[in-house]
Coordinates of C-alpha atoms in Angstrom, one line a residue:
M1 CA 82.1 121.3 83.9
D2 CA 79.6 119.6 81.6
A3 CA 75.8 119.5 82.0
Q4 CA 75.9 116.1 83.7
S5 CA 78.5 117.0 86.3
R6 CA 76.7 120.3 86.9
G7 CA 73.5 118.4 87.6
R8 CA 75.3 116.1 90.1
A9 CA 76.9 118.9 91.9
E10 CA 73.6 120.8 92.4
E11 CA 71.6 117.5 92.8
I12 CA 69.5 118.4 89.7
D13 CA 68.4 115.6 87.4
P14 CA 69.6 116.4 83.9
A15 CA 66.2 115.3 82.6
D16 CA 64.5 118.0 84.5
Q17 CA 66.4 120.6 82.6
W18 CA 64.7 119.5 79.3
V19 CA 61.3 121.2 79.1
L20 CA 58.6 120.9 76.5
N21 CA 57.9 124.2 74.8
P22 CA 54.2 124.1 74.0
R23 CA 54.6 126.8 71.4
T24 CA 57.1 124.9 69.2
G25 CA 56.4 121.2 70.3
H26 CA 60.2 120.8 71.0
Y27 CA 62.1 119.8 74.1
E28 CA 64.5 122.6 75.0
L29 CA 67.4 122.7 77.5
Q30 CA 66.5 125.3 80.2
L31 CA 68.8 126.2 83.1
N32 CA 68.0 128.3 86.1
D33 CA 69.1 131.9 86.0
S34 CA 72.4 131.5 87.9
A35 CA 73.4 128.5 85.7
A36 CA 72.5 130.3 82.6
R37 CA 74.6 133.3 83.5
E38 CA 77.5 130.9 84.4
R39 CA 77.3 128.9 81.2
P40 CA 75.3 130.6 78.4
K41 CA 76.0 127.9 75.8
V42 CA 75.5 124.3 77.0
A43 CA 76.6 121.3 75.1
A44 CA 74.5 118.2 74.9
P45 CA 75.1 115.8 77.8
R46 CA 77.6 113.1 76.9
R47 CA 77.0 109.3 77.1
S48 CA 78.0 107.9 80.4
S49 CA 80.5 105.1 80.4
S50 CA 78.0 102.6 81.8
A51 CA 74.3 102.9 81.3
P52 CA 72.1 102.6 84.5
A53 CA 69.4 99.9 84.6
A54 CA 66.7 102.5 84.6
P55 CA 68.1 105.4 82.5
T56 CA 67.2 109.0 83.2
A57 CA 67.2 111.5 80.4
P58 CA 69.4 112.4 78.7
S59 CA 71.8 109.8 80.0
P60 CA 72.4 107.2 78.6
G61 CA 70.2 108.4 75.8
V62 CA 72.3 111.3 74.4
P63 CA 75.8 110.8 73.1
G64 CA 78.5 113.4 73.0
Q65 CA 78.3 115.9 70.3
R66 CA 79.6 115.1 66.9
R67 CA 81.0 117.6 64.5
G68 CA 78.2 119.9 63.4
D69 CA 75.7 118.5 65.9
A70 CA 73.7 120.6 68.3
P71 CA 71.8 119.7 71.5
P72 CA 68.4 118.2 70.9
G73 CA 66.0 121.0 69.8
G74 CA 68.9 123.3 69.1
R75 CA 70.8 124.4 66.0
R76 CA 74.1 123.5 64.3
G77 CA 76.9 125.8 63.6
G78 CA 76.7 128.2 66.5
G79 CA 73.1 129.2 65.9
R80 CA 73.4 130.0 62.2
S81 CA 70.2 129.0 60.3
R82 CA 70.3 127.3 56.9
K83 CA 68.7 128.8 53.9
G84 CA 65.1 127.7 53.7
G85 CA 65.6 125.0 56.3
G86 CA 65.3 126.5 59.8
G87 CA 68.2 125.2 61.9
G88 CA 69.2 121.6 62.2
G89 CA 66.7 120.2 59.7
R90 CA 66.0 116.5 60.4
R91 CA 67.9 116.5 63.7
K92 CA 65.3 119.0 65.1
K93 CA 62.9 116.0 64.9
A94 CA 64.9 114.1 67.4
L95 CA 63.0 115.3 70.4
L96 CA 59.9 116.5 68.6
I97 CA 56.8 114.7 70.0
T98 CA 53.4 116.0 68.9
S99 CA 50.1 115.0 70.3
G100 CA 49.4 112.9 67.2
T101 CA 52.7 110.8 67.1
L102 CA 51.9 107.1 67.3
A103 CA 53.9 104.2 68.7
L104 CA 52.8 100.9 67.3
L105 CA 53.6 98.2 69.9
L106 CA 53.3 94.5 69.4
V107 CA 52.5 92.4 72.5
G108 CA 52.0 88.8 73.4
G109 CA 55.5 87.5 73.2
A110 CA 56.6 90.9 72.0
A111 CA 56.1 94.6 71.6
A112 CA 57.6 97.1 69.2
A113 CA 57.6 100.9 69.0
Y114 CA 58.2 103.7 66.6
L115 CA 60.5 105.9 68.7
Y116 CA 63.3 107.8 67.2
Y117 CA 66.5 109.4 68.3
D118 CA 69.6 109.7 66.1
H119 CA 72.1 108.2 68.6
L120 CA 70.1 105.0 69.0
N121 CA 70.9 103.8 65.5
G122 CA 73.4 101.4 67.1
N123 CA 70.7 99.7 69.1
L124 CA 68.8 98.5 66.0
S125 CA 69.2 95.0 64.5
V126 CA 68.8 94.9 60.8
T127 CA 67.9 91.8 58.7
D128 CA 68.5 91.5 54.9
I129 CA 65.2 90.0 53.7
A130 CA 66.5 89.0 50.2
G131 CA 63.9 91.0 48.2
A132 CA 60.8 90.1 50.2
G133 CA 58.2 92.9 50.2
T134 CA 58.0 96.0 48.1
G135 CA 61.4 97.4 49.0
G136 CA 60.0 100.0 51.4
F137 CA 57.0 102.2 52.2
K138 CA 56.3 105.2 50.0
K139 CA 54.9 108.6 51.2
D140 CA 52.2 108.8 48.6
Q141 CA 50.8 105.3 49.0
A142 CA 49.1 103.1 51.6
I143 CA 51.7 101.5 53.9
N144 CA 51.7 97.9 55.1
I145 CA 54.1 97.1 58.0
L146 CA 54.3 93.6 59.4
V147 CA 54.9 93.6 63.2
I148 CA 56.2 90.2 64.5
G149 CA 56.4 89.1 68.1
T150 CA 58.6 86.1 68.5
D151 CA 58.5 83.5 71.3
K152 CA 62.3 83.4 71.5
R153 CA 63.2 82.8 75.2
S154 CA 66.5 84.8 75.2
G155 CA 67.2 87.0 78.1
A156 CA 67.3 86.6 81.9
G157 CA 64.0 85.4 83.4
N158 CA 62.5 84.2 80.2
E159 CA 63.4 80.5 80.4
G160 CA 60.2 79.6 82.2
Y161 CA 58.0 80.6 79.2
G162 CA 57.6 77.5 77.1
D163 CA 60.4 75.9 75.2
K164 CA 63.6 77.6 76.4
D165 CA 65.5 76.3 73.3
S166 CA 62.9 77.8 70.9
V167 CA 64.5 79.5 67.8
G168 CA 61.7 82.0 67.9
H169 CA 58.5 81.6 65.9
A170 CA 55.9 84.1 64.7
D171 CA 54.1 83.9 68.0
T172 CA 52.1 87.1 67.5
T173 CA 51.8 88.8 64.1
I174 CA 50.0 92.0 63.2
L175 CA 49.7 93.4 59.7
F176 CA 49.5 97.2 60.2
H177 CA 47.8 98.9 57.3
I178 CA 48.1 102.7 57.2
A179 CA 45.6 104.4 54.8
K180 CA 46.9 106.3 51.7
D181 CA 45.4 109.6 53.1
R182 CA 46.8 108.8 56.6
S183 CA 43.4 109.3 58.2
N184 CA 43.1 105.8 59.6
A185 CA 44.8 102.5 60.1
T186 CA 43.9 98.8 60.5
A187 CA 45.8 96.3 62.7
L188 CA 45.1 92.8 61.5
S189 CA 46.1 90.0 63.8
I190 CA 47.0 86.6 62.2
P191 CA 46.5 83.6 64.5
R192 CA 49.7 81.6 65.0
D193 CA 47.8 78.3 64.8
L194 CA 46.3 79.1 61.4
I195 CA 46.9 76.3 58.8
T196 CA 48.3 77.9 55.7
T197 CA 50.9 77.6 52.8
I198 CA 54.4 78.9 53.3
P199 CA 56.0 79.7 49.9
D200 CA 59.7 79.0 48.9
C201 CA 61.8 81.6 50.7
P202 CA 65.2 83.0 49.7
T203 CA 67.1 83.8 52.9
K204 CA 70.5 85.5 53.3
Q205 CA 73.2 83.5 55.0
P206 CA 75.9 84.8 57.3
D207 CA 78.5 84.5 54.5
G208 CA 76.5 86.7 52.2
T209 CA 75.1 83.9 50.0
T210 CA 71.4 83.3 49.5
K211 CA 69.7 80.0 50.3
T212 CA 66.2 79.1 49.3
V213 CA 64.2 77.4 52.1
R214 CA 61.6 75.1 50.6
G215 CA 58.0 76.0 51.2
A216 CA 55.4 73.9 53.0
K217 CA 51.7 73.3 52.7
G218 CA 49.2 72.6 55.4
V219 CA 51.4 73.9 58.3
R220 CA 50.9 76.4 61.1
F221 CA 51.5 80.0 60.3
N222 CA 53.9 80.5 63.1
T223 CA 56.4 78.2 61.5
S224 CA 56.9 80.8 58.7
L225 CA 59.6 82.2 61.1
G226 CA 62.4 80.1 62.7
Q227 CA 61.7 76.7 61.3
E228 CA 64.2 75.4 58.8
G229 CA 66.1 78.7 59.0
R230 CA 63.3 80.9 57.8
D231 CA 63.6 84.6 58.5
A232 CA 61.1 87.5 58.7
G233 CA 61.2 87.8 54.9
C234 CA 59.6 84.3 54.9
T235 CA 56.8 85.6 57.1
M236 CA 56.3 88.6 54.8
R237 CA 56.0 86.2 51.8
T238 CA 53.6 84.0 53.7
V239 CA 51.4 87.0 54.6
K240 CA 51.2 88.0 51.0
E241 CA 50.3 84.4 50.0
L242 CA 47.6 84.4 52.7
T243 CA 46.0 87.8 52.3
G244 CA 46.9 89.1 48.8
I245 CA 48.6 92.1 50.5
E246 CA 52.2 92.8 49.8
V247 CA 54.2 94.0 52.9
D248 CA 56.4 97.0 52.7
N249 CA 58.6 96.5 55.8
F250 CA 58.7 94.4 59.0
M251 CA 59.5 95.1 62.6
M252 CA 60.3 92.2 65.1
V253 CA 60.8 91.9 68.8
D254 CA 60.8 89.2 71.5
F255 CA 59.7 88.7 75.1
N256 CA 61.9 91.3 76.6
A257 CA 60.2 94.1 74.7
V258 CA 57.0 93.7 76.7
K259 CA 58.8 93.9 80.0
T260 CA 61.1 96.9 79.1
L261 CA 58.5 99.0 77.3
S262 CA 55.7 98.5 79.9
T263 CA 58.2 99.5 82.6
A264 CA 59.6 102.5 80.6
V265 CA 56.1 103.9 80.1
G266 CA 55.4 103.6 83.8
G267 CA 53.0 100.7 83.7
V268 CA 50.1 99.9 81.3
P269 CA 46.5 100.2 82.7
V270 CA 44.4 97.0 82.4
C271 CA 40.9 96.1 83.6
L272 CA 39.7 92.7 84.6
E273 CA 36.1 91.5 85.1
K274 CA 37.1 88.7 87.4
D275 CA 39.9 87.5 89.6
V276 CA 42.7 85.7 87.8
D277 CA 45.1 83.0 89.1
D278 CA 46.9 81.3 86.2
E279 CA 49.6 78.9 87.3
D280 CA 51.1 78.5 83.8
S281 CA 51.7 82.2 83.1
K282 CA 52.0 83.1 86.9
L283 CA 49.4 85.8 86.4
K284 CA 47.6 86.5 89.7
L285 CA 45.4 89.6 89.8
T286 CA 42.1 90.6 91.5
K287 CA 39.0 91.9 89.7
G288 CA 39.2 95.6 88.8
E289 CA 41.9 97.9 87.4
H290 CA 45.6 97.4 87.6
K291 CA 48.8 99.0 86.1
L292 CA 51.1 96.3 84.9
E293 CA 54.8 96.4 84.0
G294 CA 57.8 94.1 83.7
E295 CA 57.1 90.4 84.4
Q296 CA 53.4 91.1 85.3
A297 CA 52.8 92.7 81.9
L298 CA 54.4 89.8 80.1
A299 CA 52.4 87.3 82.1
F300 CA 49.2 89.2 81.1
V301 CA 49.8 89.1 77.4
R302 CA 51.1 85.5 77.5
T303 CA 48.2 83.9 79.5
R304 CA 46.0 81.4 77.6
H305 CA 44.0 80.2 80.6
A306 CA 42.8 83.3 82.3
F307 CA 40.2 84.8 79.8
G308 CA 37.5 83.7 77.4
N309 CA 37.5 80.0 76.3
E310 CA 41.3 79.8 76.9
S311 CA 42.1 79.8 73.2
D312 CA 44.8 81.6 71.3
L313 CA 42.0 83.7 69.7
D314 CA 40.9 85.0 73.1
R315 CA 44.6 85.7 73.9
I316 CA 44.7 87.8 70.8
K317 CA 41.8 89.9 72.1
T318 CA 43.6 90.4 75.4
Q319 CA 46.8 91.4 73.6
Q320 CA 44.9 93.9 71.5
Q321 CA 43.4 95.4 74.6
F322 CA 46.9 95.7 76.2
L323 CA 48.3 97.2 73.0
G324 CA 45.5 99.8 72.8
S325 CA 46.1 100.7 76.4
M326 CA 49.8 101.1 75.9
M327 CA 49.2 103.3 72.9
R328 CA 46.9 105.5 75.0
E329 CA 49.5 105.6 77.8
M330 CA 52.2 106.6 75.4
K331 CA 50.1 109.4 74.0
S332 CA 49.0 110.7 77.4
K333 CA 50.1 114.1 78.6
E334 CA 52.2 112.4 81.4
T335 CA 54.3 110.6 78.8
L336 CA 54.5 113.3 76.1
T337 CA 55.8 115.9 78.5
S338 CA 58.2 113.7 80.4
P339 CA 61.8 113.7 79.0
K340 CA 62.6 110.8 81.5
K341 CA 59.9 108.6 80.0
F342 CA 60.8 109.6 76.4
F343 CA 64.5 108.7 76.7
S344 CA 63.7 105.5 78.6
L345 CA 61.2 104.5 76.0
A346 CA 63.5 105.3 73.1
E347 CA 66.3 103.2 74.7
A348 CA 64.0 100.3 75.4
A349 CA 62.3 100.3 72.0
T350 CA 65.4 100.4 69.9
K351 CA 67.2 97.7 71.9
S352 CA 64.2 95.5 71.3
L353 CA 63.8 96.1 67.6
T354 CA 64.9 94.1 64.6
V355 CA 63.9 95.6 61.2
D356 CA 64.6 95.2 57.5
Q357 CA 67.0 97.4 55.6
G358 CA 64.2 99.7 54.6
L359 CA 63.7 100.7 58.2
G360 CA 67.3 100.2 59.3
S361 CA 68.0 103.7 60.7
I362 CA 66.5 106.2 63.1
D363 CA 66.0 108.6 60.1
K364 CA 63.9 106.0 58.3
L365 CA 61.9 105.2 61.4
T366 CA 61.4 109.0 61.8
D367 CA 60.0 109.1 58.3
L368 CA 57.6 106.4 59.1
A369 CA 56.6 108.1 62.4
T370 CA 55.9 111.3 60.4
E371 CA 53.5 109.4 58.2
L372 CA 51.6 108.1 61.3
K373 CA 51.6 111.2 63.5
D374 CA 48.2 112.6 62.6
I375 CA 46.2 109.4 62.9
D376 CA 43.8 109.6 65.9
L377 CA 43.6 106.5 68.1
K378 CA 39.8 106.4 67.5
N379 CA 40.6 105.7 63.8
I380 CA 42.8 102.8 64.5
T381 CA 40.9 99.5 64.4
F382 CA 42.2 96.1 65.7
T383 CA 40.7 93.1 64.1
T384 CA 41.6 89.4 63.6
L385 CA 41.6 87.4 60.4
P386 CA 38.4 85.4 60.7
V387 CA 38.9 81.6 61.2
L388 CA 37.1 78.4 61.9
D389 CA 38.2 75.2 63.8
N390 CA 40.1 72.9 61.5
P391 CA 37.5 70.4 60.2
A392 CA 40.2 67.8 59.6
E393 CA 40.9 67.5 63.3
K394 CA 39.0 65.5 65.9
V395 CA 40.9 67.3 68.7
K396 CA 40.7 70.9 67.8
A397 CA 44.2 72.4 67.9
T398 CA 44.4 74.5 64.7
V399 CA 42.2 76.8 62.6
V400 CA 41.5 77.5 59.0
V401 CA 40.5 80.8 57.3
N402 CA 36.7 81.5 57.3
Q403 CA 36.6 82.7 53.7
G404 CA 33.0 84.1 54.0
L405 CA 34.1 86.6 56.6
A406 CA 37.8 87.0 55.6
D407 CA 37.2 87.8 52.0
P408 CA 35.3 91.1 52.5
L409 CA 37.7 92.1 55.3
L410 CA 40.8 91.6 53.2
Q411 CA 39.1 93.3 50.2
M412 CA 38.5 96.4 52.4
I413 CA 42.1 96.4 53.5
R414 CA 43.4 95.9 50.0
G415 CA 41.0 98.6 48.8
D416 CA 42.2 101.0 51.5
V417 CA 38.7 101.3 53.1
S418 CA 38.6 102.4 56.7
L419 CA 37.1 100.1 59.3
T420 CA 36.3 103.1 61.6
E421 CA 33.8 105.9 61.5
V422 CA 35.7 109.1 60.7
E423 CA 34.5 112.5 61.8
K424 CA 31.0 113.1 60.5
K425 CA 31.9 116.4 58.7
E426 CA 34.9 114.7 57.1
Q427 CA 32.8 111.7 56.1
A428 CA 30.0 113.9 54.7
A429 CA 32.5 115.9 52.6
K430 CA 34.1 112.7 51.4
E431 CA 30.8 111.2 50.4
A432 CA 29.8 114.3 48.5
A433 CA 33.2 114.3 46.7
D434 CA 32.8 110.6 45.9
A435 CA 29.4 111.2 44.5
D436 CA 30.6 114.0 42.3
A437 CA 33.6 112.0 41.2
K438 CA 31.4 109.0 40.3
A439 CA 29.1 111.2 38.2
K440 CA 32.1 112.5 36.3
Q441 CA 33.5 109.0 35.9
D442 CA 30.3 107.5 34.6
A443 CA 30.1 110.3 32.0
L444 CA 33.3 108.9 30.4
L445 CA 31.3 105.9 29.1
Q446 CA 28.8 108.1 27.4
G447 CA 29.5 108.7 23.7
N448 CA 30.6 107.1 20.4
R449 CA 32.6 103.9 20.1
A450 CA 35.4 103.4 17.6
P451 CA 35.5 100.4 15.2
A452 CA 37.4 97.5 16.7
G453 CA 40.1 97.7 14.0
D454 CA 40.9 101.3 15.0
V455 CA 41.5 100.6 18.7
R456 CA 45.2 101.0 19.5
V457 CA 46.2 99.8 23.0
A458 CA 49.4 98.6 24.7
V459 CA 48.7 96.0 27.4
Y460 CA 50.7 95.7 30.6
N461 CA 50.5 93.3 33.5
G462 CA 50.6 95.4 36.7
G463 CA 49.6 92.8 39.2
G464 CA 47.2 90.5 37.3
P465 CA 47.7 86.7 36.9
K466 CA 50.9 85.5 35.4
G467 CA 50.8 85.8 31.6
A468 CA 47.7 88.0 31.7
A469 CA 49.0 90.5 29.2
S470 CA 49.8 87.9 26.6
T471 CA 46.5 86.1 27.1
T472 CA 44.6 89.4 26.9
L473 CA 46.4 90.4 23.7
G474 CA 45.5 87.1 22.0
W475 CA 41.9 87.5 23.1
L476 CA 41.6 91.1 21.9
Q477 CA 43.1 90.3 18.5
N478 CA 41.5 86.9 17.8
T479 CA 38.1 87.3 19.5
K480 CA 37.4 91.1 19.3
G481 CA 39.1 92.0 16.1
M482 CA 41.4 94.6 17.8
S483 CA 44.4 93.8 15.7
K484 CA 46.3 97.0 16.7
A485 CA 46.7 95.8 20.3
S486 CA 50.2 95.0 21.6
N487 CA 51.7 93.2 24.6
Q488 CA 54.2 95.2 26.6
G489 CA 54.8 92.6 29.4
N490 CA 55.1 93.7 33.0
A491 CA 54.3 97.2 34.0
P492 CA 57.1 99.4 35.5
S493 CA 55.1 99.4 38.8
K494 CA 52.1 97.5 40.1
V495 CA 48.6 99.1 40.3
D496 CA 45.9 98.6 42.9
A497 CA 43.3 97.9 40.2
T498 CA 43.0 97.5 36.5
Q499 CA 43.1 100.9 34.7
L500 CA 42.9 102.2 31.1
E501 CA 44.8 105.5 30.5
Y502 CA 44.0 107.4 27.3
A503 CA 43.9 110.9 25.8
P504 CA 40.7 113.0 25.2
N505 CA 40.9 112.3 21.4
Q506 CA 41.0 108.5 22.2
A507 CA 37.8 108.5 24.1
D508 CA 35.9 106.6 21.4
Q509 CA 38.6 103.9 21.4
A510 CA 38.5 103.7 25.2
R511 CA 34.7 103.2 25.2
A512 CA 35.0 100.4 22.7
L513 CA 37.8 98.6 24.7
A514 CA 35.8 99.1 27.9
D515 CA 32.8 97.4 26.3
A516 CA 34.9 94.5 25.1
L517 CA 36.6 93.9 28.4
G518 CA 33.7 94.9 30.6
L519 CA 35.7 97.7 32.3
P520 CA 33.8 99.8 34.8
A521 CA 33.9 103.6 34.6
T522 CA 36.2 103.7 37.5
A523 CA 38.9 102.0 35.5
L524 CA 39.0 104.8 32.9
K525 CA 41.7 107.5 33.4
M526 CA 41.5 110.2 30.8
G527 CA 44.4 112.6 30.4
T528 CA 44.3 116.3 29.7
T529 CA 46.0 116.6 26.3
D530 CA 45.4 114.9 23.0
A531 CA 47.7 112.1 21.8
A532 CA 49.7 112.0 18.6
A533 CA 48.5 109.9 15.7
K534 CA 49.0 106.1 16.1
T535 CA 49.8 106.5 19.9
P536 CA 48.3 103.6 21.8
M537 CA 46.3 103.8 24.9
K538 CA 47.7 102.1 28.0
L539 CA 45.9 99.2 29.6
T540 CA 47.4 98.0 32.9
L541 CA 45.9 94.8 34.4
G542 CA 45.7 94.8 38.2
P543 CA 45.0 92.2 40.9
D544 CA 41.2 92.5 40.2
F545 CA 41.7 91.1 36.7
Q546 CA 41.0 87.4 36.3
K547 CA 40.9 86.7 32.6
P548 CA 39.7 88.5 29.4
G549 CA 35.9 88.3 29.0
T550 CA 35.4 87.9 32.8
P551 CA 34.1 90.9 34.8
L552 CA 36.6 92.5 37.1
A553 CA 36.5 91.6 40.8
P554 CA 33.4 93.0 42.6
P555 CA 33.5 96.4 44.2
V556 CA 35.2 96.7 47.5
P557 CA 32.8 96.3 50.4
Q558 CA 32.3 99.5 52.5
E559 CA 31.2 97.8 55.7
L560 CA 32.4 94.8 57.6
P561 CA 30.2 91.7 58.1
K562 CA 28.8 92.0 61.6
D563 CA 30.5 88.8 62.9
V564 CA 34.1 90.2 62.2
Q565 CA 35.8 91.0 65.5
Q566 CA 37.0 94.6 65.8
A567 CA 38.0 97.1 68.5
Q568 CA 39.1 100.7 68.4
A569 CA 42.4 101.7 70.0
D570 CA 40.9 104.6 71.9
K571 CA 38.5 102.5 73.9
A572 CA 39.4 100.7 77.1
V573 CA 37.8 97.2 77.4
C574 CA 37.9 94.9 80.4
A575 CA 39.3 91.4 80.0
K576 CA 36.8 88.7 80.9

């Protein structure tokens, strides 16, 4: 008799046999004494033939065991441990939920979550984005994930929301930036009615060929998905064109995700400062606190007439409030210690999710979740790309970027600067370390300068303007007399900012080149060992480089302009 049939016979819910061990952070299968004596070794519950509408853990969440598999939280191979590994390795993560694990959910037409469990691979939908983005996030770098909520009306009960024949546009889009040191994150909302430029977009066709969809100028941002056959890769390219930030991966969901995830978590708490009765979204709520799930949750994040000035920008604020509340709910003790909620969330999330090939498995999503697990909600900031009413319109229907406010915000994201106040002790230590590092860096510019004719440097383009390496080479040789400079074309990998790498015995050459190009001390990277004779320094031009003779882009701002909207994920805010 397997675990499921045993539970039915004794009227015990199988989910209640999985208990969180606070010492290890793992869910473990625990039977009562009589059951344990009767069956000392219990196999993982097998998938039922038909999944219930509201699944209880572990059915339908846990499949039958495969060769070499063990129950969640257990070991493979009859309990034998692996050398240096400690049991089932990565599969031990399957039911590991720590207090810091994050689930990023997108709302307002959609929601997505980072939830992982090996058997749910089959639920994921994967899109080939034809080379859009970086090719995937990296553990030692900042991460940029584009989370897209579409307005596709597929699924029962969704026909009443707008155009039932919609192919699905980028209705709600959030660029989620995770800091390199994993201490903070920024969630940047991009208004769907923003007028922008959509670049040419290679898209994979069902027959395996690639078709390039022509770009468009002066169109709404939300048409970067769906229109003319554009896929999520097109939205990724549009975001890069708009923000200067290259996206690593994308996640996409539709209307049903809001309903299923809000229900799976047991309802999402919201607060209203007034009564609401919106005929269009069918949202009817009284002033005060409510817990929303299913259709009500979807109506809340879809309403455009209930709050603020009834614009899409105010709807974005409402969606951010809902998202923050859902994150808090998912990290609450009631959710983290409930196997039922965990399995239900995992099922709902993976069925809702479409991803690129770089995130196309539970293992890869687990890797991403691991990168996010230690970020405190108070260090996650929601903000919106600053915009203005489109001055070209008499009847205001679209918006354009407010460059005065958007530029410093985007510089901070590109420069990996946190929008939140981190712990005071950590901040003080960081400031002290930064001051010490700056003093050491500034010292690199103190000393002798080599004659221009002695400067040997190989110039690479690592993210600067097209042709920057060639232009710089000509300028150095013809204008500055540095005849030993050479052009090496594109760098093997892109850099965040222009940098000059050199050996200690090349310091005089580095100072001379820094003077010629106007490089700041922060651009100088001195190695630890001397270089051989005639070895060139390495100059890599980054996105801050404009043209030779022009100073690099100004330093990244450390504080946002006061008029930029922002909200922290740990704070509850009432909709008004």
